[in-house]
CSV table of C-alpha atoms in Angstrom, one decimal:
chain,number,residue,atom,x,y,z
B,1,MET,CA,108.6,255.8,191.3
B,2,ALA,CA,105.2,254.3,191.9
B,3,SER,CA,105.0,252.7,195.3
B,4,ASN,CA,103.1,249.6,195.9
B,5,LYS,CA,100.5,250.4,198.5
B,6,GLU,CA,100.1,246.8,199.5
B,7,GLU,CA,103.8,246.4,200.2
B,8,VAL,CA,104.8,246.1,203.9
B,9,LYS,CA,107.7,248.3,204.8
B,10,VAL,CA,109.8,248.4,207.9
B,11,PHE,CA,111.9,251.4,208.6
B,12,GLY,CA,114.4,249.9,211.0
B,13,MET,CA,118.1,250.1,212.0
B,14,VAL,CA,120.7,247.4,212.1
B,15,GLY,CA,121.3,246.6,215.8
B,16,SER,CA,118.0,248.1,217.1
B,17,PRO,CA,116.2,245.6,219.4
B,18,PHE,CA,113.0,247.5,218.7
B,19,SER,CA,113.1,247.1,214.9
B,20,THR,CA,114.2,243.5,215.4
B,21,ARG,CA,111.0,242.9,217.4
B,22,VAL,CA,109.0,244.0,214.4
B,23,GLU,CA,111.0,241.8,211.9
B,24,ILE,CA,110.7,238.7,214.1
B,25,ALA,CA,106.9,239.2,214.3
B,26,LEU,CA,106.5,239.6,210.6
B,27,LYS,CA,108.7,236.6,209.9
B,28,LEU,CA,106.7,234.5,212.4
B,29,LYS,CA,103.5,235.5,210.5
B,30,GLY,CA,105.1,234.7,207.2
B,31,VAL,CA,104.5,238.3,206.0
B,32,GLU,CA,106.7,239.5,203.2
B,33,TYR,CA,108.2,242.9,203.8
B,34,LYS,CA,110.9,245.3,202.7
B,35,CYS,CA,113.3,246.7,205.1
B,36,GLU,CA,114.6,250.3,204.9
B,37,ASN,CA,117.7,250.6,207.1
B,38,GLU,CA,118.1,253.9,208.7
B,39,LYS,CA,121.5,255.3,209.8
B,40,PHE,CA,122.1,256.0,213.5
B,41,GLY,CA,122.5,259.8,213.9
B,42,ASN,CA,121.4,260.5,210.4
B,43,LEU,CA,117.7,259.5,210.0
B,44,SER,CA,116.0,260.0,206.6
B,45,ASP,CA,113.4,262.7,206.1
B,46,THR,CA,111.0,259.9,205.2
B,47,LEU,CA,111.4,258.4,208.6
B,48,LYS,CA,111.0,261.7,210.3
B,49,ASN,CA,107.8,262.4,208.4
B,50,TYR,CA,106.4,259.0,209.2
B,51,ASN,CA,107.2,259.4,212.9
B,52,PRO,CA,107.2,263.1,213.6
B,53,VAL,CA,106.5,262.6,217.3
B,54,TYR,CA,109.6,260.5,218.3
B,55,LYS,CA,111.6,260.6,215.1
B,56,LYS,CA,112.9,257.1,215.6
B,57,VAL,CA,112.7,253.5,214.3
B,58,PRO,CA,110.9,251.3,213.9
B,59,VAL,CA,108.1,252.4,211.7
B,60,LEU,CA,105.9,250.0,209.9
B,61,VAL,CA,104.2,251.2,206.7
B,62,TYR,CA,101.3,249.3,205.2
B,63,ASN,CA,98.7,250.7,202.9
B,64,ASP,CA,100.6,254.0,203.0
B,65,LYS,CA,99.9,254.3,206.7
B,66,PRO,CA,102.7,254.5,209.2
B,67,ILE,CA,102.7,253.1,212.7
B,68,SER,CA,105.4,253.8,215.3
B,69,GLU,CA,106.4,252.2,218.6
B,70,SER,CA,107.4,248.6,218.5
B,71,LEU,CA,104.8,247.2,221.0
B,72,VAL,CA,102.0,249.1,219.2
B,73,ILE,CA,103.3,247.7,215.9
B,74,LEU,CA,103.3,244.1,217.3
B,75,GLU,CA,99.6,244.4,218.3
B,76,TYR,CA,98.8,245.8,214.8
B,77,ILE,CA,100.6,242.9,213.2
B,78,ASP,CA,98.7,240.4,215.3
B,79,GLU,CA,95.4,242.0,214.4
B,80,THR,CA,96.1,242.5,210.7
B,81,TRP,CA,97.6,239.1,209.9
B,82,LYS,CA,95.8,236.6,212.1
B,83,GLN,CA,97.9,233.4,211.3
B,84,ASN,CA,100.3,232.3,214.1
B,85,PRO,CA,98.8,234.6,216.8
B,86,ILE,CA,101.4,236.1,219.1
B,87,LEU,CA,99.0,237.3,221.7
B,88,PRO,CA,96.8,234.7,223.6
B,89,SER,CA,93.1,234.7,222.9
B,90,ASP,CA,92.0,234.9,226.6
B,91,PRO,CA,91.6,238.5,227.7
B,92,TYR,CA,93.4,237.9,231.1
B,93,GLN,CA,96.3,236.2,229.4
B,94,ARG,CA,96.4,239.1,226.8
B,95,ALA,CA,96.5,241.6,229.7
B,96,MET,CA,99.4,239.7,231.3
B,97,ALA,CA,101.3,239.7,228.0
B,98,ARG,CA,100.9,243.4,227.7
B,99,PHE,CA,101.8,244.0,231.3
B,100,TRP,CA,105.1,242.0,231.1
B,101,SER,CA,106.0,243.5,227.7
B,102,ASN,CA,105.6,247.0,229.1
B,103,PHE,CA,107.5,245.9,232.2
B,104,ILE,CA,110.5,245.0,230.0
B,105,ASP,CA,110.5,248.4,228.4
B,106,ASP,CA,109.5,250.6,231.4
B,107,LYS,CA,111.3,248.8,234.2
B,108,CYS,CA,114.0,246.4,233.0
B,109,MET,CA,115.4,248.6,230.3
B,110,ASN,CA,115.5,251.7,232.5
B,111,ASP,CA,117.2,249.7,235.2
B,112,VAL,CA,119.8,248.5,232.7
B,113,ARG,CA,120.3,252.0,231.5
B,114,LYS,CA,120.9,253.3,235.0
B,115,ALA,CA,123.3,250.4,235.8
B,116,CYS,CA,125.3,251.3,232.7
B,117,PHE,CA,125.4,255.1,232.9
B,118,THR,CA,125.6,255.9,236.7
B,119,PHE,CA,128.9,257.3,237.7
B,120,ASP,CA,128.5,256.9,241.5
B,121,GLU,CA,129.7,253.4,242.5
B,122,LYS,CA,127.1,253.0,245.2
B,123,GLU,CA,124.3,254.1,243.0
B,124,ARG,CA,125.5,251.9,240.3
B,125,GLU,CA,125.5,248.9,242.6
B,126,LYS,CA,121.9,249.8,243.6
B,127,SER,CA,120.9,249.9,239.9
B,128,ILE,CA,122.5,246.5,239.3
B,129,GLU,CA,120.5,245.1,242.2
B,130,GLU,CA,117.3,246.7,240.8
B,131,THR,CA,118.0,245.2,237.4
B,132,LYS,CA,118.3,241.8,239.0
B,133,GLU,CA,115.1,242.2,240.9
B,134,ALA,CA,113.4,243.0,237.7
B,135,LEU,CA,114.9,240.0,235.9
B,136,ARG,CA,113.7,237.8,238.9
B,137,PHE,CA,110.1,238.8,238.2
B,138,LEU,CA,110.6,237.5,234.6
B,139,GLU,CA,112.4,234.4,235.9
B,140,ASN,CA,109.4,233.6,238.0
B,141,GLU,CA,107.0,234.4,235.2
B,142,LEU,CA,108.5,231.8,232.9
B,143,LYS,CA,106.4,228.6,233.2
B,144,ASP,CA,106.9,226.9,229.8
B,145,LYS,CA,109.5,226.7,227.1
B,146,PHE,CA,108.6,230.3,226.0
B,147,PHE,CA,106.7,233.1,227.8
B,148,GLY,CA,104.0,232.4,225.1
B,149,GLY,CA,103.9,228.6,226.0
B,150,GLU,CA,105.1,226.1,223.5
B,151,ASP,CA,105.4,228.7,220.8
B,152,ILE,CA,107.0,232.2,220.7
B,153,GLY,CA,104.6,234.9,221.7
B,154,PHE,CA,104.3,238.6,222.4
B,155,VAL,CA,106.4,238.7,225.6
B,156,ASP,CA,109.2,236.5,224.0
B,157,ILE,CA,109.5,239.0,221.1
B,158,ALA,CA,109.5,242.0,223.4
B,159,ALA,CA,112.2,240.2,225.6
B,160,VAL,CA,114.6,239.9,222.7
B,161,ILE,CA,116.3,242.8,224.3
B,162,ILE,CA,117.1,240.6,227.2
B,163,SER,CA,117.9,237.4,225.3
B,164,PHE,CA,120.4,239.0,222.9
B,165,TRP,CA,121.2,242.6,223.8
B,166,ILE,CA,122.1,242.4,227.5
B,167,SER,CA,125.2,240.3,226.9
B,168,PRO,CA,127.1,242.7,224.7
B,169,ILE,CA,125.9,245.6,226.9
B,170,GLU,CA,127.4,243.8,230.0
B,171,GLU,CA,130.6,243.2,228.1
B,172,ALA,CA,130.9,246.8,226.9
B,173,PHE,CA,130.1,248.3,230.3
B,174,GLY,CA,131.9,245.7,232.5
B,175,LEU,CA,128.8,244.6,234.3
B,176,LYS,CA,127.3,241.3,235.3
B,177,LEU,CA,123.5,241.4,235.3
B,178,PHE,CA,122.1,238.3,233.8
B,179,THR,CA,123.9,235.0,234.6
B,180,SER,CA,122.8,231.4,234.2
B,181,GLU,CA,123.4,230.8,237.9
B,182,GLU,CA,121.1,233.5,239.1
B,183,PHE,CA,118.5,233.1,236.4
B,184,PRO,CA,118.6,229.5,235.1
B,185,LYS,CA,115.1,229.4,233.6
B,186,LEU,CA,115.5,232.8,231.9
B,187,TYR,CA,119.0,231.8,230.7
B,188,ASN,CA,117.7,228.6,229.1
B,189,TRP,CA,114.8,230.5,227.6
B,190,SER,CA,117.2,233.0,226.1
B,191,GLN,CA,119.3,230.2,224.4
B,192,GLU,CA,116.1,228.5,223.1
B,193,PHE,CA,114.7,231.8,221.8
B,194,ASN,CA,117.9,233.1,220.2
B,195,ASN,CA,118.4,229.7,218.5
B,196,HIS,CA,114.9,229.6,217.1
B,197,PRO,CA,115.5,229.6,213.3
B,198,ILE,CA,113.3,232.7,212.7
B,199,VAL,CA,114.7,234.7,215.6
B,200,ASN,CA,118.2,233.7,214.8
B,201,GLU,CA,117.9,234.9,211.2
B,202,LYS,CA,116.8,238.3,212.4
B,203,LEU,CA,119.4,238.9,215.1
B,204,PRO,CA,122.2,241.3,214.2
B,205,PRO,CA,125.9,240.2,214.4
B,206,ARG,CA,126.9,240.5,218.1
B,207,GLU,CA,130.0,242.3,217.1
B,208,ILE,CA,128.0,245.3,215.8
B,209,LEU,CA,126.3,245.6,219.1
B,210,LEU,CA,129.5,245.3,221.1
B,211,THR,CA,131.2,248.0,219.0
B,212,PHE,CA,128.2,250.3,219.4
B,213,TYR,CA,127.9,249.9,223.2
B,214,LYS,CA,131.7,250.2,223.6
B,215,GLY,CA,131.3,253.5,221.8
B,216,ARG,CA,128.5,254.6,224.2
B,217,TYR,CA,130.7,253.6,227.1
B,218,GLU,CA,133.6,255.7,225.9
B,219,GLU,CA,131.4,258.7,225.1
B,220,HIS,CA,130.1,258.5,228.7
B,221,PHE,CA,133.1,257.5,230.8
B,222,GLY,CA,136.0,258.3,228.5
B,223,SER,CA,138.5,255.8,227.1
B,224,LYS,CA,139.7,253.1,229.4
M,1,MET,CA,84.3,236.6,254.7
M,2,ALA,CA,83.4,234.8,251.5
M,3,SER,CA,84.3,236.9,248.5
M,4,ASN,CA,82.2,236.9,245.4
M,5,LYS,CA,84.5,235.8,242.6
M,6,GLU,CA,82.3,237.4,240.0
M,7,GLU,CA,82.5,240.8,241.7
M,8,VAL,CA,84.5,243.4,239.9
M,9,LYS,CA,86.8,245.3,242.3
M,10,VAL,CA,88.9,248.4,241.7
M,11,PHE,CA,91.7,249.2,244.0
M,12,GLY,CA,92.1,252.9,243.5
M,13,MET,CA,92.9,256.1,245.2
M,14,VAL,CA,90.9,259.3,245.5
M,15,GLY,CA,92.7,261.8,243.2
M,16,SER,CA,94.5,259.3,241.1
M,17,PRO,CA,94.0,260.0,237.4
M,18,PHE,CA,95.0,256.4,236.7
M,19,SER,CA,92.3,254.8,238.8
M,20,THR,CA,89.8,257.4,237.5
M,21,ARG,CA,90.5,256.1,234.0
M,22,VAL,CA,89.5,252.6,235.1
M,23,GLU,CA,86.3,253.8,236.8
M,24,ILE,CA,85.3,255.9,233.8
M,25,ALA,CA,85.7,252.9,231.5
M,26,LEU,CA,83.7,250.6,233.8
M,27,LYS,CA,80.9,253.2,234.1
M,28,LEU,CA,80.8,253.6,230.3
M,29,LYS,CA,80.4,249.9,229.9
M,30,GLY,CA,77.7,249.8,232.6
M,31,VAL,CA,79.7,247.3,234.6
M,32,GLU,CA,79.0,247.3,238.4
M,33,TYR,CA,82.1,247.4,240.5
M,34,LYS,CA,83.2,247.9,244.1
M,35,CYS,CA,85.9,250.4,244.8
M,36,GLU,CA,88.5,249.9,247.5
M,37,ASN,CA,90.2,253.2,248.2
M,38,GLU,CA,93.8,253.0,249.1
M,39,LYS,CA,95.6,255.7,251.1
M,40,PHE,CA,98.5,257.6,249.7
M,41,GLY,CA,101.7,256.6,251.4
M,42,ASN,CA,100.0,253.8,253.3
M,43,LEU,CA,99.0,251.1,250.8
M,44,SER,CA,97.3,248.0,252.0
M,45,ASP,CA,99.0,244.6,252.0
M,46,THR,CA,96.2,243.4,249.7
M,47,LEU,CA,97.1,246.0,247.1
M,48,LYS,CA,100.8,245.2,247.4
M,49,ASN,CA,100.1,241.5,246.9
M,50,TYR,CA,98.0,242.2,243.9
M,51,ASN,CA,100.6,244.4,242.3
M,52,PRO,CA,104.0,243.2,243.7
M,53,VAL,CA,105.8,244.7,240.7
M,54,TYR,CA,104.9,248.3,241.0
M,55,LYS,CA,102.9,248.4,244.3
M,56,LYS,CA,100.6,251.0,243.1
M,57,VAL,CA,97.0,251.7,242.1
M,58,PRO,CA,94.9,251.0,240.1
M,59,VAL,CA,94.4,247.2,240.2
M,60,LEU,CA,91.3,245.6,238.8
M,61,VAL,CA,90.3,242.3,240.3
M,62,TYR,CA,87.9,240.0,238.5
M,63,ASN,CA,87.4,236.3,239.0
M,64,ASP,CA,90.1,236.6,241.7
M,65,LYS,CA,92.6,237.7,239.1
M,66,PRO,CA,94.4,241.0,239.5
M,67,ILE,CA,95.4,243.3,236.6
M,68,SER,CA,97.7,246.3,237.0
M,69,GLU,CA,98.6,249.4,234.9
M,70,SER,CA,95.7,251.6,233.8
M,71,LEU,CA,96.1,251.2,230.0
M,72,VAL,CA,96.4,247.5,230.3
M,73,ILE,CA,93.3,247.4,232.4
M,74,LEU,CA,91.4,249.5,229.8
M,75,GLU,CA,92.2,247.0,227.1
M,76,TYR,CA,91.1,244.2,229.3
M,77,ILE,CA,87.8,245.9,230.1
M,78,ASP,CA,87.2,246.5,226.4
M,79,GLU,CA,87.9,242.8,225.6
M,80,THR,CA,85.9,241.4,228.5
M,81,TRP,CA,82.7,243.6,228.3
M,82,LYS,CA,82.1,244.2,224.7
M,83,GLN,CA,79.2,246.7,224.9
M,84,ASN,CA,80.1,250.4,224.2
M,85,PRO,CA,83.5,249.6,222.7
M,86,ILE,CA,86.2,252.2,223.7
M,87,LEU,CA,88.8,251.0,221.1
M,88,PRO,CA,87.9,251.3,217.4
M,89,SER,CA,87.4,248.1,215.4
M,90,ASP,CA,89.9,248.9,212.6
M,91,PRO,CA,93.4,247.7,213.4
M,92,TYR,CA,95.0,250.9,212.2
M,93,GLN,CA,92.7,253.1,214.3
M,94,ARG,CA,93.3,250.8,217.2
M,95,ALA,CA,97.1,251.2,216.7
M,96,MET,CA,96.6,255.0,216.7
M,97,ALA,CA,94.6,254.9,219.9
M,98,ARG,CA,97.3,252.9,221.6
M,99,PHE,CA,100.0,255.2,220.2
M,100,TRP,CA,98.4,258.4,221.5
M,101,SER,CA,97.5,256.9,224.9
M,102,ASN,CA,101.1,255.8,225.4
M,103,PHE,CA,102.2,259.3,224.2
M,104,ILE,CA,100.1,260.9,227.0
M,105,ASP,CA,101.8,258.8,229.6
M,106,ASP,CA,105.3,258.6,228.2
M,107,LYS,CA,105.7,262.1,226.7
M,108,CYS,CA,103.1,264.5,228.0
M,109,MET,CA,103.2,263.5,231.6
M,110,ASN,CA,107.0,263.3,231.7
M,111,ASP,CA,107.1,266.8,230.2
M,112,VAL,CA,104.6,268.1,232.8
M,113,ARG,CA,106.6,266.5,235.6
M,114,LYS,CA,109.8,268.1,234.4
M,115,ALA,CA,108.1,271.5,234.0
M,116,CYS,CA,106.9,271.2,237.6
M,117,PHE,CA,110.0,269.9,239.4
M,118,THR,CA,112.9,271.5,237.6
M,119,PHE,CA,114.8,274.0,239.8
M,120,ASP,CA,116.8,275.7,237.0
M,121,GLU,CA,114.7,278.5,235.5
M,122,LYS,CA,116.1,278.0,231.9
M,123,GLU,CA,115.6,274.2,232.1
M,124,ARG,CA,112.1,274.8,233.4
M,125,GLU,CA,111.2,277.1,230.5
M,126,LYS,CA,112.5,274.5,228.1
M,127,SER,CA,110.3,271.8,229.7
M,128,ILE,CA,107.3,274.2,229.5
M,129,GLU,CA,107.9,274.6,225.8
M,130,GLU,CA,108.3,270.8,225.4
M,131,THR,CA,105.0,270.2,227.2
M,132,LYS,CA,103.3,272.7,224.8
M,133,GLU,CA,104.8,270.9,221.8
M,134,ALA,CA,103.4,267.7,223.1
M,135,LEU,CA,100.0,269.2,223.6
M,136,ARG,CA,100.1,270.6,220.1
M,137,PHE,CA,100.4,267.1,218.7
M,138,LEU,CA,97.1,266.2,220.6
M,139,GLU,CA,95.5,269.5,219.4
M,140,ASN,CA,96.2,268.5,215.8
M,141,GLU,CA,95.0,265.0,216.4
M,142,LEU,CA,91.6,266.1,217.6
M,143,LYS,CA,89.3,265.8,214.5
M,144,ASP,CA,85.9,265.3,216.1
M,145,LYS,CA,84.0,266.0,219.3
M,146,PHE,CA,86.1,263.4,221.1
M,147,PHE,CA,89.3,261.6,220.2
M,148,GLY,CA,87.1,258.6,219.8
M,149,GLY,CA,84.8,260.4,217.3
M,150,GLU,CA,81.2,261.2,218.4
M,151,ASP,CA,81.6,259.0,221.5
M,152,ILE,CA,84.2,258.8,224.3
M,153,GLY,CA,87.0,256.4,223.4
M,154,PHE,CA,90.3,255.0,224.7
M,155,VAL,CA,92.4,258.1,224.1
M,156,ASP,CA,89.7,260.4,225.7
M,157,ILE,CA,89.8,258.2,228.9
M,158,ALA,CA,93.6,258.2,228.9
M,159,ALA,CA,93.6,262.0,228.4
M,160,VAL,CA,91.6,262.7,231.6
M,161,ILE,CA,94.9,263.6,233.1
M,162,ILE,CA,95.0,266.5,230.6
M,163,SER,CA,91.4,267.5,230.8
M,164,PHE,CA,91.1,267.6,234.6
M,165,TRP,CA,94.5,267.2,236.3
M,166,ILE,CA,96.6,269.8,234.5
M,167,SER,CA,94.7,272.8,235.8
M,168,PRO,CA,95.2,272.2,239.5
M,169,ILE,CA,98.8,271.2,238.8
M,170,GLU,CA,99.3,274.5,237.0
M,171,GLU,CA,97.8,276.4,239.9
M,172,ALA,CA,99.9,274.6,242.5
M,173,PHE,CA,103.2,275.0,240.6
M,174,GLY,CA,102.5,278.5,239.2
M,175,LEU,CA,102.8,277.4,235.6
M,176,LYS,CA,100.8,278.0,232.4
M,177,LEU,CA,100.8,275.0,230.1
M,178,PHE,CA,97.4,274.5,228.7
M,179,THR,CA,95.4,277.6,227.7
M,180,SER,CA,92.3,277.9,225.5
M,181,GLU,CA,94.1,280.5,223.4
M,182,GLU,CA,96.9,278.2,222.5
M,183,PHE,CA,94.9,275.0,222.3
M,184,PRO,CA,91.3,275.9,221.4
M,185,LYS,CA,90.3,272.5,220.2
M,186,LEU,CA,91.9,270.6,223.1
M,187,TYR,CA,90.4,273.1,225.5
M,188,ASN,CA,86.9,272.7,224.1
M,189,TRP,CA,87.3,268.9,224.2
M,190,SER,CA,88.4,269.1,227.8
M,191,GLN,CA,85.2,271.0,228.8
M,192,GLU,CA,83.0,268.6,226.8
M,193,PHE,CA,84.8,265.6,228.2
M,194,ASN,CA,84.8,266.7,231.9
M,195,ASN,CA,81.1,267.6,231.6
M,196,HIS,CA,80.0,264.3,230.2
M,197,PRO,CA,77.7,262.9,232.9
M,198,ILE,CA,79.7,259.6,233.4
M,199,VAL,CA,83.1,261.4,233.5
M,200,ASN,CA,81.8,264.2,235.7
M,201,GLU,CA,80.5,261.7,238.2
M,202,LYS,CA,83.9,260.0,238.5
M,203,LEU,CA,86.1,263.1,238.7
M,204,PRO,CA,87.4,263.9,242.2
M,205,PRO,CA,86.8,267.3,243.8
M,206,ARG,CA,89.3,269.8,242.3
M,207,GLU,CA,90.1,271.1,245.8
M,208,ILE,CA,91.6,267.7,246.8
M,209,LEU,CA,94.0,267.7,243.8
M,210,LEU,CA,95.0,271.4,244.5
M,211,THR,CA,95.8,270.6,248.1
M,212,PHE,CA,97.8,267.5,247.1
M,213,TYR,CA,99.8,269.3,244.4
M,214,LYS,CA,100.5,272.3,246.7
M,215,GLY,CA,101.9,269.8,249.1
M,216,ARG,CA,104.1,268.3,246.4
M,217,TYR,CA,105.3,271.9,245.5
M,218,GLU,CA,106.2,272.7,249.1
M,219,GLU,CA,107.9,269.4,249.6
M,220,HIS,CA,110.1,270.2,246.6
M,221,PHE,CA,110.6,273.9,246.7
M,222,GLY,CA,109.8,274.7,250.3
M,223,SER,CA,107.0,277.0,251.5
M,224,LYS,CA,106.3,280.2,249.5
């Protein structure tokens, strides 16, 4: 079958916050794309060939060239389709956007993971506190409606994992990490962001995430 | 004392590959800067105020604004001082440069760390193999004199940790990870890169690294 080189393809997975990031960015840009949904635990050879290093979603393919890693893909999207920029134009503001997006992946998500999967009660409490400290940095960083100002930007898209994924994770693992009392600005932002029509369209059903994370819980701790 | 806002300052540390990255990039750009050397284990309050999130070097300060995280700083440098670009102009090539630089930090360095600090012999062997697999990706990626082509680019600067740091780490921990027989292209690149006059000027004395990593070894495994 002849493939259309100009076609934009996203190899994603239903329920992956990382492929959701890519889809939100493309939608915000108004770029038409085709989504190939990979199956958890049974990735296609095409995906593995496109991302031989990490063998995971998302991969964006454009002009027959594959790009992996969601934040790298977001930068590529912003440089390739210049309408509705997601990164600011000022170099310092761009640096800050990159810093906070990396912070979400390197710090927040690691802390959440530790809070979820630590057996030792005391260690678990410590990880919960560390997660909250990390969220506090984001709470203080939020100056406007969105991290990107009046419009959705790079950090907002990166933070979808906080706006939408933390809640089912909390429910599945029996944790409280992100409450409106402790993080009022971040909580309002998450509502605003999740309800933005483009974001809302690309969010997976919460039920799928809940089932997935309950499965992870049982795998790790055994059935309740 | 009045500070000069226009002055470029690097808060670094002798022996840190991450602050060395920043210094190499500034030198390649011909940007004058002042270096404040922090002490390992005894960071200044100024540094901690500039980088409250991670409390570590490097931090670049320009126009009184601090930026942390070496790869974020490299992008900022490239966007602020446009001479001698370190990132390619093509969006796809830029994405690849970002991908491989992240790969060095997220994959290679984690693998090296595991290979160094794992007690279990079998696990250690596994980590050594994983490190070599990671280096093989870089070996295959090297198409020209430098990762950046004929000139030093973003990935080369990120990879200083491989060109110069791996050897004293290997010696201190009694490992063999990166040999000229297994990685001939990467090995030649490392020689070429380390001997580039600008790079060479910014590399710390090997003896300092060896002493530092021998200390880490003894801390972890006890004296030989």
